[in-house]
């Protein structure tokens, strides 16, 4: 594809439910990042994948958050037992190499009722 | 630690006037610096980056930024603003000296409003 795609674009869920967010990076990009953007705030780093290396999970806010990546393709971010404070836009980005500029997807807007 | 400060919440400018969006950074080593723009309900779009070399970096849509090491700044500029430049602008930094550091630190963003 031409760019990073994310699905769903919007997700409304009830408190306590699990959600799964998907990211399709640009083909050939070895690095993949997840960020969270709360209303009116900057981007908060969550997790980073680079090739087959162990992911950098240091930004995940709690053990309810996890992410996986299949090889150098699709990634899923899972939030278990969602809380209202999880409501945010979740952005995925990919880059050709870890030092390159990151290309962002349109985001998934998560609303936890 | 690496961080970015974007001191102004909002920047207002009349169409046709020069636009400046300020950014200062903090890293222990040398920085990679980036500017991104976010239009409503859309993801971030890359504008420009400083890696090494010439301190004046030219990017997309007529934007440029100047790396100033002594002032630890990387202000974004455009000589003549357009109404379509109204958006949220993010500065980001990565410490390139720190082994294994792959994350960008983003500022909180500046809302630019260009008045017709």
PDB file of N, CA and C in Angstrom, chain A residues 33 35 37 41-43 45 48 56 58-59 91 98-99 101-102 104-106 109, chain B residues 32 34 36 38 41-44 46 49 51 88 90 94 102-104 106-108:
ATOM      1  N   UNK A  33       6.214   1.547  15.207  1.00  0.00           N
ATOM      2  CA  UNK A  33       6.028   2.224  16.495  1.00  0.00           C
ATOM      3  C   UNK A  33       4.533   2.362  16.782  1.00  0.00           C
ATOM      4  N   UNK A  35       2.019   4.817  19.284  1.00  0.00           N
ATOM      5  CA  UNK A  35       1.939   5.986  20.146  1.00  0.00           C
ATOM      6  C   UNK A  35       0.493   6.167  20.594  1.00  0.00           C
ATOM      7  N   UNK A  37      -2.166   9.334  21.719  1.00  0.00           N
ATOM      8  CA  UNK A  37      -2.358  10.784  21.738  1.00  0.00           C
ATOM      9  C   UNK A  37      -3.664  11.091  22.438  1.00  0.00           C
ATOM     10  N   UNK A  41      -3.071  16.726  23.813  1.00  0.00           N
ATOM     11  CA  UNK A  41      -1.726  16.445  24.290  1.00  0.00           C
ATOM     12  C   UNK A  41      -0.842  15.941  23.163  1.00  0.00           C
ATOM     13  N   UNK A  42       0.442  15.858  23.432  1.00  0.00           N
ATOM     14  CA  UNK A  42       1.396  15.352  22.457  1.00  0.00           C
ATOM     15  C   UNK A  42       1.353  13.843  22.369  1.00  0.00           C
ATOM     16  N   UNK A  43       2.295  13.301  21.655  1.00  0.00           N
ATOM     17  CA  UNK A  43       2.344  11.857  21.450  1.00  0.00           C
ATOM     18  C   UNK A  43       3.115  11.186  22.571  1.00  0.00           C
ATOM     19  N   UNK A  45       4.924   7.726  23.566  1.00  0.00           N
ATOM     20  CA  UNK A  45       5.481   6.485  23.014  1.00  0.00           C
ATOM     21  C   UNK A  45       4.973   5.289  23.803  1.00  0.00           C
ATOM     22  N   UNK A  48       7.977  -0.197  20.433  1.00  0.00           N
ATOM     23  CA  UNK A  48       8.738  -0.129  19.191  1.00  0.00           C
ATOM     24  C   UNK A  48       9.206  -1.524  18.799  1.00  0.00           C
ATOM     25  N   UNK A  56      10.961  -2.881  22.148  1.00  0.00           N
ATOM     26  CA  UNK A  56      11.139  -1.930  23.246  1.00  0.00           C
ATOM     27  C   UNK A  56       9.753  -1.623  23.808  1.00  0.00           C
ATOM     28  N   UNK A  58       9.105  -0.258  26.747  1.00  0.00           N
ATOM     29  CA  UNK A  58       9.265   0.587  27.932  1.00  0.00           C
ATOM     30  C   UNK A  58       8.195   1.661  28.073  1.00  0.00           C
ATOM     31  N   UNK A  59       7.456   1.952  26.998  1.00  0.00           N
ATOM     32  CA  UNK A  59       6.423   2.978  27.074  1.00  0.00           C
ATOM     33  C   UNK A  59       5.038   2.477  27.419  1.00  0.00           C
ATOM     34  N   UNK A  91      -1.878   5.892  17.490  1.00  0.00           N
ATOM     35  CA  UNK A  91      -1.207   6.097  16.216  1.00  0.00           C
ATOM     36  C   UNK A  91      -0.112   5.058  16.027  1.00  0.00           C
ATOM     37  N   UNK A  98      15.716   2.398  11.624  1.00  0.00           N
ATOM     38  CA  UNK A  98      15.356   2.975  12.916  1.00  0.00           C
ATOM     39  C   UNK A  98      15.749   4.431  13.027  1.00  0.00           C
ATOM     40  N   UNK A  99      16.648   4.902  12.181  1.00  0.00           N
ATOM     41  CA  UNK A  99      17.056   6.304  12.272  1.00  0.00           C
ATOM     42  C   UNK A  99      16.288   7.207  11.323  1.00  0.00           C
ATOM     43  N   UNK A 101      12.939   8.944   9.191  1.00  0.00           N
ATOM     44  CA  UNK A 101      11.695   9.595   9.593  1.00  0.00           C
ATOM     45  C   UNK A 101      10.582   8.565   9.649  1.00  0.00           C
ATOM     46  N   UNK A 102       9.633   8.822  10.525  1.00  0.00           N
ATOM     47  CA  UNK A 102       8.528   7.909  10.716  1.00  0.00           C
ATOM     48  C   UNK A 102       7.322   8.363   9.910  1.00  0.00           C
ATOM     49  N   UNK A 104       3.300   8.031   9.571  1.00  0.00           N
ATOM     50  CA  UNK A 104       2.203   7.730  10.482  1.00  0.00           C
ATOM     51  C   UNK A 104       0.943   7.292   9.754  1.00  0.00           C
ATOM     52  N   UNK A 105       0.197   6.409  10.393  1.00  0.00           N
ATOM     53  CA  UNK A 105      -1.135   6.067   9.946  1.00  0.00           C
ATOM     54  C   UNK A 105      -2.136   7.096  10.440  1.00  0.00           C
ATOM     55  N   UNK A 106      -3.413   6.960  10.030  1.00  0.00           N
ATOM     56  CA  UNK A 106      -4.437   7.932  10.400  1.00  0.00           C
ATOM     57  C   UNK A 106      -4.916   7.798  11.837  1.00  0.00           C
ATOM     58  N   UNK A 109      -9.319   5.998  16.809  1.00  0.00           N
ATOM     59  CA  UNK A 109      -9.867   6.754  17.937  1.00  0.00           C
ATOM     60  C   UNK A 109     -10.632   5.781  18.824  1.00  0.00           C
TER      61      UNK A 109
ATOM     62  N   UNK B  32      18.913  14.007  16.472  1.00  0.00           N
ATOM     63  CA  UNK B  32      18.145  14.014  15.247  1.00  0.00           C
ATOM     64  C   UNK B  32      16.894  14.839  15.576  1.00  0.00           C
ATOM     65  N   UNK B  34      13.093  16.572  14.128  1.00  0.00           N
ATOM     66  CA  UNK B  34      12.024  16.392  13.149  1.00  0.00           C
ATOM     67  C   UNK B  34      10.902  17.394  13.416  1.00  0.00           C
ATOM     68  N   UNK B  36       6.696  17.564  12.361  1.00  0.00           N
ATOM     69  CA  UNK B  36       5.540  16.910  11.777  1.00  0.00           C
ATOM     70  C   UNK B  36       4.351  17.871  11.852  1.00  0.00           C
ATOM     71  N   UNK B  38      -0.046  17.904  11.751  1.00  0.00           N
ATOM     72  CA  UNK B  38      -1.241  17.086  11.874  1.00  0.00           C
ATOM     73  C   UNK B  38      -2.463  17.929  11.521  1.00  0.00           C
ATOM     74  N   UNK B  41      -8.302  15.307  12.253  1.00  0.00           N
ATOM     75  CA  UNK B  41      -8.755  13.935  12.010  1.00  0.00           C
ATOM     76  C   UNK B  41      -7.837  13.167  11.062  1.00  0.00           C
ATOM     77  N   UNK B  42      -6.577  13.543  11.058  1.00  0.00           N
ATOM     78  CA  UNK B  42      -5.618  12.827  10.229  1.00  0.00           C
ATOM     79  C   UNK B  42      -4.362  12.525  11.022  1.00  0.00           C
ATOM     80  N   UNK B  43      -3.574  11.589  10.512  1.00  0.00           N
ATOM     81  CA  UNK B  43      -2.314  11.257  11.165  1.00  0.00           C
ATOM     82  C   UNK B  43      -1.277  12.335  10.940  1.00  0.00           C
ATOM     83  N   UNK B  44      -0.121  12.144  11.547  1.00  0.00           N
ATOM     84  CA  UNK B  44       0.957  13.107  11.404  1.00  0.00           C
ATOM     85  C   UNK B  44       1.642  12.944  10.049  1.00  0.00           C
ATOM     86  N   UNK B  46       5.126  13.984   7.896  1.00  0.00           N
ATOM     87  CA  UNK B  46       6.508  14.427   8.031  1.00  0.00           C
ATOM     88  C   UNK B  46       6.724  15.705   7.226  1.00  0.00           C
ATOM     89  N   UNK B  49      13.547  17.169   8.467  1.00  0.00           N
ATOM     90  CA  UNK B  49      14.390  16.618   9.518  1.00  0.00           C
ATOM     91  C   UNK B  49      15.792  17.209   9.435  1.00  0.00           C
ATOM     92  N   UNK B  51      19.577  15.901  10.356  1.00  0.00           N
ATOM     93  CA  UNK B  51      20.397  14.761  10.755  1.00  0.00           C
ATOM     94  C   UNK B  51      21.824  15.245  11.003  1.00  0.00           C
ATOM     95  N   UNK B  88      -1.903  21.468  13.502  1.00  0.00           N
ATOM     96  CA  UNK B  88      -1.138  21.227  14.733  1.00  0.00           C
ATOM     97  C   UNK B  88       0.266  20.784  14.334  1.00  0.00           C
ATOM     98  N   UNK B  90       4.123  19.468  15.432  1.00  0.00           N
ATOM     99  CA  UNK B  90       4.884  18.779  16.472  1.00  0.00           C
ATOM    100  C   UNK B  90       6.367  18.761  16.126  1.00  0.00           C
ATOM    101  N   UNK B  94      15.460  12.876  18.777  1.00  0.00           N
ATOM    102  CA  UNK B  94      16.015  11.588  19.192  1.00  0.00           C
ATOM    103  C   UNK B  94      17.500  11.791  19.429  1.00  0.00           C
ATOM    104  N   UNK B 102      15.661   4.190  20.177  1.00  0.00           N
ATOM    105  CA  UNK B 102      14.921   4.219  18.928  1.00  0.00           C
ATOM    106  C   UNK B 102      13.648   5.045  18.999  1.00  0.00           C
ATOM    107  N   UNK B 103      13.387   5.661  20.140  1.00  0.00           N
ATOM    108  CA  UNK B 103      12.133   6.371  20.269  1.00  0.00           C
ATOM    109  C   UNK B 103      12.336   7.850  20.013  1.00  0.00           C
ATOM    110  N   UNK B 104      11.300   8.474  19.497  1.00  0.00           N
ATOM    111  CA  UNK B 104      11.261   9.928  19.371  1.00  0.00           C
ATOM    112  C   UNK B 104      10.548  10.506  20.584  1.00  0.00           C
ATOM    113  N   UNK B 106       8.337  13.633  21.538  1.00  0.00           N
ATOM    114  CA  UNK B 106       7.561  14.679  20.879  1.00  0.00           C
ATOM    115  C   UNK B 106       7.236  15.801  21.859  1.00  0.00           C
ATOM    116  N   UNK B 107       7.159  17.019  21.323  1.00  0.00           N
ATOM    117  CA  UNK B 107       6.611  18.120  22.087  1.00  0.00           C
ATOM    118  C   UNK B 107       5.099  18.005  22.152  1.00  0.00           C
ATOM    119  N   UNK B 108       4.480  18.909  22.913  1.00  0.00           N
ATOM    120  CA  UNK B 108       3.022  18.834  23.091  1.00  0.00           C
ATOM    121  C   UNK B 108       2.264  19.381  21.901  1.00  0.00           C
TER     122      UNK B 108
END
